Amino acid sequence: MTEYDDERIEFDFFDEPETQEAPQRRRRVRRPASGPPRPPSAPTGLVPLARLVGLIAIAIAIVVAFVFWVGACQGKSTHDQYASYAAKVRTVAGSSNSLGSEFASELVASGLKQSELESKLQQDAQQEQQEYDQALQIQPPGPLRAIHAQLLDALELRAKGLAALGDVVSQWNPKSDSSTATATNGLASEGELLIASDVVWDELYRLPATQQLKTQGITGVVIPASSFVPNTELVSARSFGVLLEHLKGATTGGTPTGLHGSQLLGVVANPGNTQLSTSTATTVNVSTALSFVAGVEDSGDFQETGVVVHLTITAGATTIKRTQTIQLISPKQTTNVTFSGFNLPSSAFGNKATVKVDVAPVPGENNLTNNTATYTVFFTLG
């Protein structure tokens, strides 16, 4: 052994401090608060629960409000969709109605020749076809799609009816009695298509569409009506017979045979039903509803069409003229023609004025002595 063997060797790898116990914290002594004692506080677990319930209630209210808002928007959108559809149909109906009025005027126009009527009827058919094409582009709401097809059928009947009438007129021989008889029946037959179109529009389209709106709960939307031939007598065999007689005279240069004519029976001023006189002056009370009603009779033996009636008021330097047309009148039948919408100047009051009514002669009329009358009147504010 060496001298180092007797020495003790120690190895200190880590120097650790001596362990000390942590000092204990002193509890603070709460001093009693001055004043009344506080109420016991709610258990700490109920506060978050109350907040959660409140948030849930607010969320439910927001959801309910959103649902109502969405429903209101959808209801408004549905109403607007139906209203837009009805507006588009109303445009088509208005155009077709106007064409029907033009068609009626063409049938009663005096001096019209065969070729002119044929051309007008073909033009009318083309215009009605355009109305059909326009209606075809309208997109109806889902529940009205099947019903909308009936509207198209009505317009198609009108277009086909007008074209067929033009074809019959073009094939008619004015110099042949048998051709005239055939044409008369043919025109009446094709005219039934126009009458049928009004029935289809009203019974198969307008009424079912209106009912569908009620079923859907849509209010404030009106499905428009349409009438192409308000007076069905205008397209009867009798009326077409008169038409061909007039066309024959205008086309061949001849005049209708037999007794033809119209006469003025009298004139009444309204309101008040005041009968005007040709022998003495009549006082006429004037209001915004002032009108004159002329009674016109078919004094001949034949049905007349397109009888024109004129009314002229002369008061000092002022002259007011009005014109009305009787589309159709039968033998010995009386028709009342109303003239209204007068705006008399101040100079017309207190001074003598005249009211003249004149019934224009019809083709073949020879006696014109009973077609005109002049009445002296005094206008006063009623």
mmCIF file of C-alpha atoms in Angstrom:
data_model
loop_
_atom_site.group_PDB
_atom_site.id
_atom_site.type_symbol
_atom_site.label_atom_id
_atom_site.label_comp_id
_atom_site.label_asym_id
_atom_site.label_seq_id
_atom_site.Cartn_x
_atom_site.Cartn_y
_atom_site.Cartn_z
ATOM 1 C CA MET A 1 0.000 0.000 0.000
ATOM 2 C CA THR A 2 1.009 3.611 -0.587
ATOM 3 C CA GLU A 3 0.801 6.486 1.647
ATOM 4 C CA TYR A 4 -2.351 7.510 -0.034
ATOM 5 C CA ASP A 5 -4.106 4.335 0.924
ATOM 6 C CA ASP A 6 -4.631 5.590 4.457
ATOM 7 C CA GLU A 7 -6.400 8.751 3.199
ATOM 8 C CA ARG A 8 -10.095 8.669 2.778
ATOM 9 C CA ILE A 9 -11.331 9.780 -0.651
ATOM 10 C CA GLU A 10 -14.800 11.342 -0.923
ATOM 11 C CA PHE A 11 -16.664 12.148 -4.194
ATOM 12 C CA ASP A 12 -19.232 14.990 -4.119
ATOM 13 C CA PHE A 13 -20.967 15.057 -7.500
ATOM 14 C CA PHE A 14 -23.817 17.427 -6.537
ATOM 15 C CA ASP A 15 -23.961 19.950 -3.804
ATOM 16 C CA GLU A 16 -27.558 19.998 -2.580
ATOM 17 C CA PRO A 17 -28.745 22.649 -0.160
ATOM 18 C CA GLU A 18 -30.303 21.582 2.959
ATOM 19 C CA THR A 19 -34.075 21.098 2.720
ATOM 20 C CA GLN A 20 -36.194 23.736 4.439
ATOM 21 C CA GLU A 21 -39.852 23.485 5.195
ATOM 22 C CA ALA A 22 -42.071 26.082 3.459
ATOM 23 C CA PRO A 23 -43.448 28.624 5.844
ATOM 24 C CA GLN A 24 -47.144 28.257 6.531
ATOM 25 C CA ARG A 25 -49.452 31.069 5.293
ATOM 26 C CA ARG A 26 -51.325 32.890 7.881
ATOM 27 C CA ARG A 27 -55.057 33.079 7.413
ATOM 28 C CA ARG A 28 -56.446 36.567 7.252
ATOM 29 C CA VAL A 29 -58.966 37.281 9.836
ATOM 30 C CA ARG A 30 -62.087 38.845 8.220
ATOM 31 C CA ARG A 31 -63.405 41.752 10.106
ATOM 32 C CA PRO A 32 -67.139 41.882 10.487
ATOM 33 C CA ALA A 33 -68.602 44.369 7.992
ATOM 34 C CA SER A 34 -70.378 47.335 9.343
ATOM 35 C CA GLY A 35 -74.057 47.750 8.401
ATOM 36 C CA PRO A 36 -76.840 45.229 7.761
ATOM 37 C CA PRO A 37 -75.918 41.700 6.879
ATOM 38 C CA ARG A 38 -75.745 40.801 3.177
ATOM 39 C CA PRO A 39 -78.329 38.390 1.764
ATOM 40 C CA PRO A 40 -77.024 34.987 1.004
ATOM 41 C CA SER A 41 -75.574 34.813 -2.519
ATOM 42 C CA ALA A 42 -76.961 32.411 -5.082
ATOM 43 C CA PRO A 43 -75.158 29.216 -5.555
ATOM 44 C CA THR A 44 -72.400 29.734 -8.044
ATOM 45 C CA GLY A 45 -73.717 26.980 -10.395
ATOM 46 C CA LEU A 46 -77.063 28.729 -11.126
ATOM 47 C CA VAL A 47 -75.613 31.887 -12.687
ATOM 48 C CA PRO A 48 -74.127 30.199 -15.783
ATOM 49 C CA LEU A 49 -77.324 28.175 -16.140
ATOM 50 C CA ALA A 50 -79.478 31.307 -16.149
ATOM 51 C CA ARG A 51 -77.228 32.895 -18.741
ATOM 52 C CA LEU A 52 -77.467 29.794 -20.918
ATOM 53 C CA VAL A 53 -81.259 29.787 -20.702
ATOM 54 C CA GLY A 54 -81.350 33.460 -21.702
ATOM 55 C CA LEU A 55 -79.103 32.873 -24.683
ATOM 56 C CA ILE A 56 -81.251 29.945 -25.790
ATOM 57 C CA ALA A 57 -84.404 32.102 -25.542
ATOM 58 C CA ILE A 58 -82.804 34.842 -27.626
ATOM 59 C CA ALA A 59 -81.680 32.288 -30.214
ATOM 60 C CA ILE A 60 -85.204 30.852 -30.431
ATOM 61 C CA ALA A 61 -86.674 34.341 -30.888
ATOM 62 C CA ILE A 62 -84.204 35.066 -33.681
ATOM 63 C CA VAL A 63 -85.029 31.787 -35.430
ATOM 64 C CA VAL A 64 -88.786 32.412 -35.165
ATOM 65 C CA ALA A 65 -88.394 35.956 -36.505
ATOM 66 C CA PHE A 66 -86.264 34.657 -39.361
ATOM 67 C CA VAL A 67 -88.868 32.032 -40.243
ATOM 68 C CA PHE A 68 -91.615 34.658 -40.322
ATOM 69 C CA TRP A 69 -89.434 36.968 -42.419
ATOM 70 C CA VAL A 70 -88.673 34.213 -44.915
ATOM 71 C CA GLY A 71 -92.371 33.323 -45.094
ATOM 72 C CA ALA A 72 -93.315 36.945 -45.701
ATOM 73 C CA CYS A 73 -90.717 37.263 -48.442
ATOM 74 C CA GLN A 74 -91.907 34.073 -50.077
ATOM 75 C CA GLY A 75 -95.533 35.251 -49.882
ATOM 76 C CA LYS A 76 -94.652 38.577 -51.457
ATOM 77 C CA SER A 77 -92.599 36.871 -54.143
ATOM 78 C CA THR A 78 -95.504 34.538 -54.994
ATOM 79 C CA HIS A 79 -97.964 37.434 -55.158
ATOM 80 C CA ASP A 80 -95.634 39.421 -57.399
ATOM 81 C CA GLN A 81 -95.234 36.422 -59.680
ATOM 82 C CA TYR A 82 -98.995 36.107 -60.190
ATOM 83 C CA ALA A 83 -99.414 39.880 -60.531
ATOM 84 C CA SER A 84 -96.718 40.015 -63.206
ATOM 85 C CA TYR A 85 -98.376 37.163 -65.070
ATOM 86 C CA ALA A 86 -101.799 38.843 -64.975
ATOM 87 C CA ALA A 87 -100.295 42.109 -66.239
ATOM 88 C CA LYS A 88 -98.770 40.372 -69.253
ATOM 89 C CA VAL A 89 -102.055 38.626 -70.032
ATOM 90 C CA ARG A 90 -103.870 41.954 -69.677
ATOM 91 C CA THR A 91 -101.679 43.415 -72.416
ATOM 92 C CA VAL A 92 -102.546 40.561 -74.768
ATOM 93 C CA ALA A 93 -106.241 40.766 -73.882
ATOM 94 C CA GLY A 94 -106.321 44.516 -74.499
ATOM 95 C CA SER A 95 -104.740 44.162 -77.928
ATOM 96 C CA SER A 96 -107.127 41.370 -78.882
ATOM 97 C CA ASN A 97 -110.135 43.360 -77.658
ATOM 98 C CA SER A 98 -109.054 46.360 -79.728
ATOM 99 C CA LEU A 99 -108.705 44.137 -82.762
ATOM 100 C CA GLY A 100 -112.234 42.858 -82.145
ATOM 101 C CA SER A 101 -113.541 46.428 -82.197
ATOM 102 C CA GLU A 102 -111.714 47.091 -85.461
ATOM 103 C CA PHE A 103 -113.150 43.888 -86.898
ATOM 104 C CA ALA A 104 -116.692 44.993 -85.996
ATOM 105 C CA SER A 105 -116.108 48.381 -87.620
ATOM 106 C CA GLU A 106 -114.869 46.718 -90.792
ATOM 107 C CA LEU A 107 -118.035 44.652 -91.092
ATOM 108 C CA VAL A 108 -120.261 47.725 -90.884
ATOM 109 C CA ALA A 109 -118.100 50.156 -92.864
ATOM 110 C CA SER A 110 -119.947 51.697 -95.776
ATOM 111 C CA GLY A 111 -118.459 51.698 -99.255
ATOM 112 C CA LEU A 112 -116.060 48.836 -98.498
ATOM 113 C CA LYS A 113 -115.220 46.645 -101.483
ATOM 114 C CA GLN A 114 -114.752 42.882 -101.570
ATOM 115 C CA SER A 115 -110.992 43.026 -102.097
ATOM 116 C CA GLU A 116 -110.591 45.588 -99.316
ATOM 117 C CA LEU A 117 -112.508 43.481 -96.805
ATOM 118 C CA GLU A 118 -110.543 40.376 -97.763
ATOM 119 C CA SER A 119 -107.271 42.219 -97.223
ATOM 120 C CA LYS A 120 -108.390 43.620 -93.867
ATOM 121 C CA LEU A 121 -109.488 40.206 -92.605
ATOM 122 C CA GLN A 122 -106.161 38.628 -93.529
ATOM 123 C CA GLN A 123 -104.312 41.450 -91.788
ATOM 124 C CA ASP A 124 -106.479 40.954 -88.713
ATOM 125 C CA ALA A 125 -105.664 37.238 -88.738
ATOM 126 C CA GLN A 126 -101.933 37.989 -88.863
ATOM 127 C CA GLN A 127 -102.212 40.441 -85.993
ATOM 128 C CA GLU A 128 -104.144 37.941 -83.887
ATOM 129 C CA GLN A 129 -101.468 35.353 -84.650
ATOM 130 C CA GLN A 130 -98.945 37.803 -83.214
ATOM 131 C CA GLU A 131 -101.048 38.024 -80.059
ATOM 132 C CA TYR A 132 -100.948 34.223 -79.888
ATOM 133 C CA ASP A 133 -97.156 34.224 -80.268
ATOM 134 C CA GLN A 134 -96.843 36.828 -77.532
ATOM 135 C CA ALA A 135 -99.037 34.805 -75.179
ATOM 136 C CA LEU A 136 -96.953 31.740 -75.967
ATOM 137 C CA GLN A 137 -93.894 33.499 -74.509
ATOM 138 C CA ILE A 138 -95.615 34.198 -71.194
ATOM 139 C CA GLN A 139 -94.372 31.930 -68.398
ATOM 140 C CA PRO A 140 -97.329 31.260 -66.071
ATOM 141 C CA PRO A 141 -96.872 30.236 -62.428
ATOM 142 C CA GLY A 142 -96.826 26.466 -61.954
ATOM 143 C CA PRO A 143 -100.477 26.024 -60.904
ATOM 144 C CA LEU A 144 -101.647 28.007 -63.967
ATOM 145 C CA ARG A 145 -99.661 26.225 -66.666
ATOM 146 C CA ALA A 146 -102.444 23.875 -67.753
ATOM 147 C CA ILE A 147 -105.039 26.655 -67.574
ATOM 148 C CA HIS A 148 -102.844 29.003 -69.623
ATOM 149 C CA ALA A 149 -103.151 26.567 -72.526
ATOM 150 C CA GLN A 150 -106.849 27.492 -72.751
ATOM 151 C CA LEU A 151 -105.880 31.127 -73.298
ATOM 152 C CA LEU A 152 -103.720 30.035 -76.208
ATOM 153 C CA ASP A 153 -106.631 28.026 -77.618
ATOM 154 C CA ALA A 154 -108.881 31.092 -77.495
ATOM 155 C CA LEU A 155 -106.378 33.237 -79.387
ATOM 156 C CA GLU A 156 -105.799 30.469 -81.917
ATOM 157 C CA LEU A 157 -109.545 30.248 -82.580
ATOM 158 C CA ARG A 158 -109.624 33.975 -83.280
ATOM 159 C CA ALA A 159 -106.689 33.866 -85.666
ATOM 160 C CA LYS A 160 -108.106 30.871 -87.540
ATOM 161 C CA GLY A 161 -111.599 32.359 -87.637
ATOM 162 C CA LEU A 162 -110.407 35.646 -89.126
ATOM 163 C CA ALA A 163 -108.275 33.887 -91.733
ATOM 164 C CA ALA A 164 -111.204 31.623 -92.672
ATOM 165 C CA LEU A 165 -113.522 34.624 -93.065
ATOM 166 C CA GLY A 166 -111.013 36.198 -95.431
ATOM 167 C CA ASP A 167 -110.880 32.991 -97.473
ATOM 168 C CA VAL A 168 -114.682 32.868 -97.805
ATOM 169 C CA VAL A 169 -114.831 36.492 -98.951
ATOM 170 C CA SER A 170 -112.088 35.879 -101.521
ATOM 171 C CA GLN A 171 -113.971 32.904 -103.000
ATOM 172 C CA TRP A 172 -117.317 34.703 -103.190
ATOM 173 C CA ASN A 173 -118.710 35.628 -106.614
ATOM 174 C CA PRO A 174 -120.919 38.728 -106.221
ATOM 175 C CA LYS A 175 -122.664 38.057 -109.541
ATOM 176 C CA SER A 176 -123.876 34.594 -108.502
ATOM 177 C CA ASP A 177 -126.839 34.176 -106.173
ATOM 178 C CA SER A 178 -125.830 30.621 -105.309
ATOM 179 C CA SER A 179 -122.311 31.803 -104.496
ATOM 180 C CA THR A 180 -123.790 34.526 -102.303
ATOM 181 C CA ALA A 181 -125.894 31.984 -100.410
ATOM 182 C CA THR A 182 -122.886 29.700 -99.956
ATOM 183 C CA ALA A 183 -120.719 32.589 -98.805
ATOM 184 C CA THR A 184 -123.350 33.758 -96.332
ATOM 185 C CA ASN A 185 -123.536 30.352 -94.670
ATOM 186 C CA GLY A 186 -119.760 29.953 -94.809
ATOM 187 C CA LEU A 187 -119.175 33.300 -93.109
ATOM 188 C CA ALA A 188 -121.667 32.463 -90.376
ATOM 189 C CA SER A 189 -119.989 29.093 -89.819
ATOM 190 C CA GLU A 190 -116.517 30.615 -89.513
ATOM 191 C CA GLY A 191 -117.900 33.384 -87.332
ATOM 192 C CA GLU A 192 -118.813 30.742 -84.765
ATOM 193 C CA LEU A 193 -115.082 30.248 -84.166
ATOM 194 C CA LEU A 194 -114.899 33.828 -82.938
ATOM 195 C CA ILE A 195 -117.886 33.318 -80.655
ATOM 196 C CA ALA A 196 -116.325 30.104 -79.355
ATOM 197 C CA SER A 197 -113.086 31.938 -78.588
ATOM 198 C CA ASP A 198 -114.927 34.210 -76.155
ATOM 199 C CA VAL A 199 -116.487 31.196 -74.438
ATOM 200 C CA VAL A 200 -113.122 29.437 -74.133
ATOM 201 C CA TRP A 201 -111.449 32.528 -72.713
ATOM 202 C CA ASP A 202 -114.115 33.112 -70.085
ATOM 203 C CA GLU A 203 -115.252 29.619 -69.130
ATOM 204 C CA LEU A 204 -112.086 27.581 -69.594
ATOM 205 C CA TYR A 205 -109.433 30.172 -68.796
ATOM 206 C CA ARG A 206 -110.522 33.190 -66.753
ATOM 207 C CA LEU A 207 -112.863 31.482 -64.300
ATOM 208 C CA PRO A 208 -110.569 28.477 -63.573
ATOM 209 C CA ALA A 209 -107.552 30.780 -63.259
ATOM 210 C CA THR A 210 -109.442 33.010 -60.834
ATOM 211 C CA GLN A 211 -110.417 29.975 -58.775
ATOM 212 C CA GLN A 212 -106.812 28.802 -58.717
ATOM 213 C CA LEU A 213 -105.741 32.167 -57.322
ATOM 214 C CA LYS A 214 -108.256 31.751 -54.509
ATOM 215 C CA THR A 215 -106.944 28.256 -53.836
ATOM 216 C CA GLN A 216 -103.394 29.603 -53.622
ATOM 217 C CA GLY A 217 -104.502 32.402 -51.312
ATOM 218 C CA ILE A 218 -103.507 35.111 -53.797
ATOM 219 C CA THR A 219 -105.470 38.343 -53.355
ATOM 220 C CA GLY A 220 -105.423 41.617 -55.260
ATOM 221 C CA VAL A 221 -104.703 39.957 -58.629
ATOM 222 C CA VAL A 222 -107.396 39.991 -61.334
ATOM 223 C CA ILE A 223 -107.331 37.677 -64.329
ATOM 224 C CA PRO A 224 -108.471 39.846 -67.276
ATOM 225 C CA ALA A 225 -111.515 39.125 -69.387
ATOM 226 C CA SER A 226 -111.520 39.288 -73.175
ATOM 227 C CA SER A 227 -114.400 39.523 -75.626
ATOM 228 C CA PHE A 228 -113.731 39.582 -79.354
ATOM 229 C CA VAL A 229 -117.393 39.616 -80.462
ATOM 230 C CA PRO A 230 -119.534 41.299 -77.765
ATOM 231 C CA ASN A 231 -122.546 41.333 -80.120
ATOM 232 C CA THR A 232 -122.888 37.832 -81.568
ATOM 233 C CA GLU A 233 -125.580 39.034 -83.978
ATOM 234 C CA LEU A 234 -122.789 40.778 -85.865
ATOM 235 C CA VAL A 235 -121.489 37.414 -87.123
ATOM 236 C CA SER A 236 -124.873 35.812 -87.776
ATOM 237 C CA ALA A 237 -126.030 34.609 -91.197
ATOM 238 C CA ARG A 238 -128.475 37.517 -91.402
ATOM 239 C CA SER A 239 -125.774 40.109 -90.725
ATOM 240 C CA PHE A 240 -123.374 38.529 -93.206
ATOM 241 C CA GLY A 241 -126.173 38.511 -95.795
ATOM 242 C CA VAL A 242 -126.535 42.275 -95.357
ATOM 243 C CA LEU A 243 -122.763 42.649 -95.535
ATOM 244 C CA LEU A 244 -122.568 40.827 -98.858
ATOM 245 C CA GLU A 245 -125.385 42.960 -100.264
ATOM 246 C CA HIS A 246 -123.431 46.080 -99.351
ATOM 247 C CA LEU A 247 -120.233 44.629 -100.778
ATOM 248 C CA LYS A 248 -122.040 43.686 -103.955
ATOM 249 C CA GLY A 249 -123.192 47.255 -104.479
ATOM 250 C CA ALA A 250 -119.759 48.713 -103.722
ATOM 251 C CA THR A 251 -117.950 46.124 -105.851
ATOM 252 C CA THR A 252 -120.215 46.116 -108.908
ATOM 253 C CA GLY A 253 -121.268 49.751 -108.680
ATOM 254 C CA GLY A 254 -124.939 48.910 -108.122
ATOM 255 C CA THR A 255 -127.244 49.875 -105.259
ATOM 256 C CA PRO A 256 -129.130 47.587 -102.870
ATOM 257 C CA THR A 257 -132.673 46.791 -103.878
ATOM 258 C CA GLY A 258 -135.755 47.027 -101.666
ATOM 259 C CA LEU A 259 -136.701 49.513 -98.957
ATOM 260 C CA HIS A 260 -133.722 50.774 -96.951
ATOM 261 C CA GLY A 261 -133.566 53.672 -94.553
ATOM 262 C CA SER A 262 -133.379 55.107 -91.043
ATOM 263 C CA GLN A 263 -135.287 57.853 -89.289
ATOM 264 C CA LEU A 264 -134.695 60.076 -86.265
ATOM 265 C CA LEU A 265 -137.510 59.664 -83.740
ATOM 266 C CA GLY A 266 -136.469 62.319 -81.224
ATOM 267 C CA VAL A 267 -133.838 63.634 -78.812
ATOM 268 C CA VAL A 268 -133.864 63.756 -74.999
ATOM 269 C CA ALA A 269 -131.555 65.811 -72.742
ATOM 270 C CA ASN A 270 -130.340 64.250 -69.493
ATOM 271 C CA PRO A 271 -130.339 64.467 -66.547
ATOM 272 C CA GLY A 272 -134.008 65.303 -66.335
ATOM 273 C CA ASN A 273 -135.247 63.365 -69.377
ATOM 274 C CA THR A 274 -136.132 66.638 -71.122
ATOM 275 C CA GLN A 275 -137.669 66.098 -74.559
ATOM 276 C CA LEU A 276 -136.354 68.553 -77.149
ATOM 277 C CA SER A 277 -138.780 70.186 -79.554
ATOM 278 C CA THR A 278 -138.325 71.418 -83.111
ATOM 279 C CA SER A 279 -141.095 74.014 -82.706
ATOM 280 C CA THR A 280 -140.339 75.681 -79.352
ATOM 281 C CA ALA A 281 -137.188 76.478 -77.390
ATOM 282 C CA THR A 282 -136.343 74.083 -74.562
ATOM 283 C CA THR A 283 -134.488 74.931 -71.349
ATOM 284 C CA VAL A 284 -131.771 72.393 -70.638
ATOM 285 C CA ASN A 285 -130.239 72.143 -67.173
ATOM 286 C CA VAL A 286 -126.498 71.584 -67.468
ATOM 287 C CA SER A 287 -124.377 69.490 -65.119
ATOM 288 C CA THR A 288 -121.265 67.356 -65.440
ATOM 289 C CA ALA A 289 -123.566 64.482 -66.422
ATOM 290 C CA LEU A 290 -125.110 66.323 -69.386
ATOM 291 C CA SER A 291 -125.958 64.006 -72.265
ATOM 292 C CA PHE A 292 -128.254 63.812 -75.277
ATOM 293 C CA VAL A 293 -129.986 60.592 -76.302
ATOM 294 C CA ALA A 294 -131.168 60.242 -79.902
ATOM 295 C CA GLY A 295 -133.711 57.579 -80.825
ATOM 296 C CA VAL A 296 -133.034 56.055 -84.264
ATOM 297 C CA GLU A 297 -135.275 53.542 -86.027
ATOM 298 C CA ASP A 298 -134.561 51.217 -88.931
ATOM 299 C CA SER A 299 -137.482 52.293 -91.115
ATOM 300 C CA GLY A 300 -136.671 49.909 -93.961
ATOM 301 C CA ASP A 301 -137.244 46.230 -94.566
ATOM 302 C CA PHE A 302 -133.632 45.155 -94.178
ATOM 303 C CA GLN A 303 -131.067 44.949 -91.436
ATOM 304 C CA GLU A 304 -128.599 47.825 -91.563
ATOM 305 C CA THR A 305 -125.026 48.041 -90.345
ATOM 306 C CA GLY A 306 -122.727 50.958 -89.635
ATOM 307 C CA VAL A 307 -125.413 53.618 -89.263
ATOM 308 C CA VAL A 308 -123.612 56.883 -88.455
ATOM 309 C CA VAL A 309 -125.276 59.514 -86.245
ATOM 310 C CA HIS A 310 -123.918 63.069 -85.857
ATOM 311 C CA LEU A 311 -124.725 65.643 -83.149
ATOM 312 C CA THR A 312 -123.727 69.308 -83.382
ATOM 313 C CA ILE A 313 -124.151 71.972 -80.684
ATOM 314 C CA THR A 314 -123.847 75.598 -81.804
ATOM 315 C CA ALA A 315 -123.669 78.264 -79.089
ATOM 316 C CA GLY A 316 -122.521 81.638 -80.360
ATOM 317 C CA ALA A 317 -119.098 81.204 -81.906
ATOM 318 C CA THR A 318 -118.631 77.787 -80.302
ATOM 319 C CA THR A 319 -119.368 74.566 -82.179
ATOM 320 C CA ILE A 320 -119.187 71.139 -80.536
ATOM 321 C CA LYS A 321 -119.467 67.978 -82.648
ATOM 322 C CA ARG A 322 -119.937 64.347 -81.667
ATOM 323 C CA THR A 323 -120.313 61.165 -83.759
ATOM 324 C CA GLN A 324 -121.588 57.709 -82.843
ATOM 325 C CA THR A 325 -122.103 54.574 -84.956
ATOM 326 C CA ILE A 326 -124.847 51.987 -84.671
ATOM 327 C CA GLN A 327 -123.108 48.753 -85.554
ATOM 328 C CA LEU A 328 -126.242 46.762 -86.255
ATOM 329 C CA ILE A 329 -129.966 47.527 -86.360
ATOM 330 C CA SER A 330 -132.836 45.308 -87.492
ATOM 331 C CA PRO A 331 -135.978 46.369 -89.416
ATOM 332 C CA LYS A 332 -138.405 48.422 -87.258
ATOM 333 C CA GLN A 333 -135.972 48.257 -84.344
ATOM 334 C CA THR A 334 -135.220 51.415 -82.344
ATOM 335 C CA THR A 335 -131.762 52.083 -80.940
ATOM 336 C CA ASN A 336 -130.852 54.855 -78.496
ATOM 337 C CA VAL A 337 -127.600 56.650 -79.254
ATOM 338 C CA THR A 338 -126.037 58.564 -76.343
ATOM 339 C CA PHE A 339 -123.749 61.594 -76.677
ATOM 340 C CA SER A 340 -121.932 62.755 -73.531
ATOM 341 C CA GLY A 341 -118.747 64.362 -72.244
ATOM 342 C CA PHE A 342 -119.641 67.984 -72.967
ATOM 343 C CA ASN A 343 -117.707 70.964 -71.635
ATOM 344 C CA LEU A 344 -119.806 73.984 -72.550
ATOM 345 C CA PRO A 345 -118.155 77.431 -72.535
ATOM 346 C CA SER A 346 -119.585 80.225 -70.390
ATOM 347 C CA SER A 347 -120.875 81.959 -73.532
ATOM 348 C CA ALA A 348 -123.279 79.060 -74.084
ATOM 349 C CA PHE A 349 -125.320 79.990 -71.003
ATOM 350 C CA GLY A 350 -128.133 82.539 -71.160
ATOM 351 C CA ASN A 351 -128.079 82.727 -74.939
ATOM 352 C CA LYS A 352 -129.955 80.784 -77.563
ATOM 353 C CA ALA A 353 -128.191 77.682 -78.808
ATOM 354 C CA THR A 354 -129.042 74.910 -81.259
ATOM 355 C CA VAL A 355 -128.691 71.148 -81.116
ATOM 356 C CA LYS A 356 -128.716 69.386 -84.483
ATOM 357 C CA VAL A 357 -128.869 65.606 -84.932
ATOM 358 C CA ASP A 358 -128.324 63.960 -88.299
ATOM 359 C CA VAL A 359 -128.603 60.271 -89.217
ATOM 360 C CA ALA A 360 -126.411 59.517 -92.228
ATOM 361 C CA PRO A 361 -128.168 57.683 -95.080
ATOM 362 C CA VAL A 362 -127.607 53.960 -95.487
ATOM 363 C CA PRO A 363 -126.937 52.325 -98.875
ATOM 364 C CA GLY A 364 -130.143 52.210 -100.934
ATOM 365 C CA GLU A 365 -131.931 54.848 -98.825
ATOM 366 C CA ASN A 366 -134.006 57.323 -100.833
ATOM 367 C CA ASN A 367 -136.122 59.184 -98.270
ATOM 368 C CA LEU A 368 -133.903 61.541 -96.252
ATOM 369 C CA THR A 369 -136.588 63.893 -94.931
ATOM 370 C CA ASN A 370 -136.782 62.145 -91.556
ATOM 371 C CA ASN A 371 -133.048 61.839 -90.936
ATOM 372 C CA THR A 372 -132.325 65.309 -89.523
ATOM 373 C CA ALA A 373 -133.743 67.615 -86.851
ATOM 374 C CA THR A 374 -132.628 70.931 -85.322
ATOM 375 C CA TYR A 375 -133.645 71.962 -81.798
ATOM 376 C CA THR A 376 -133.453 75.401 -80.141
ATOM 377 C CA VAL A 377 -132.323 75.299 -76.500
ATOM 378 C CA PHE A 378 -131.290 77.549 -73.613
ATOM 379 C CA PHE A 379 -128.569 76.154 -71.379
ATOM 380 C CA THR A 380 -128.772 76.928 -67.646
ATOM 381 C CA LEU A 381 -126.813 75.663 -64.683
ATOM 382 C CA GLY A 382 -128.865 72.991 -62.943
#
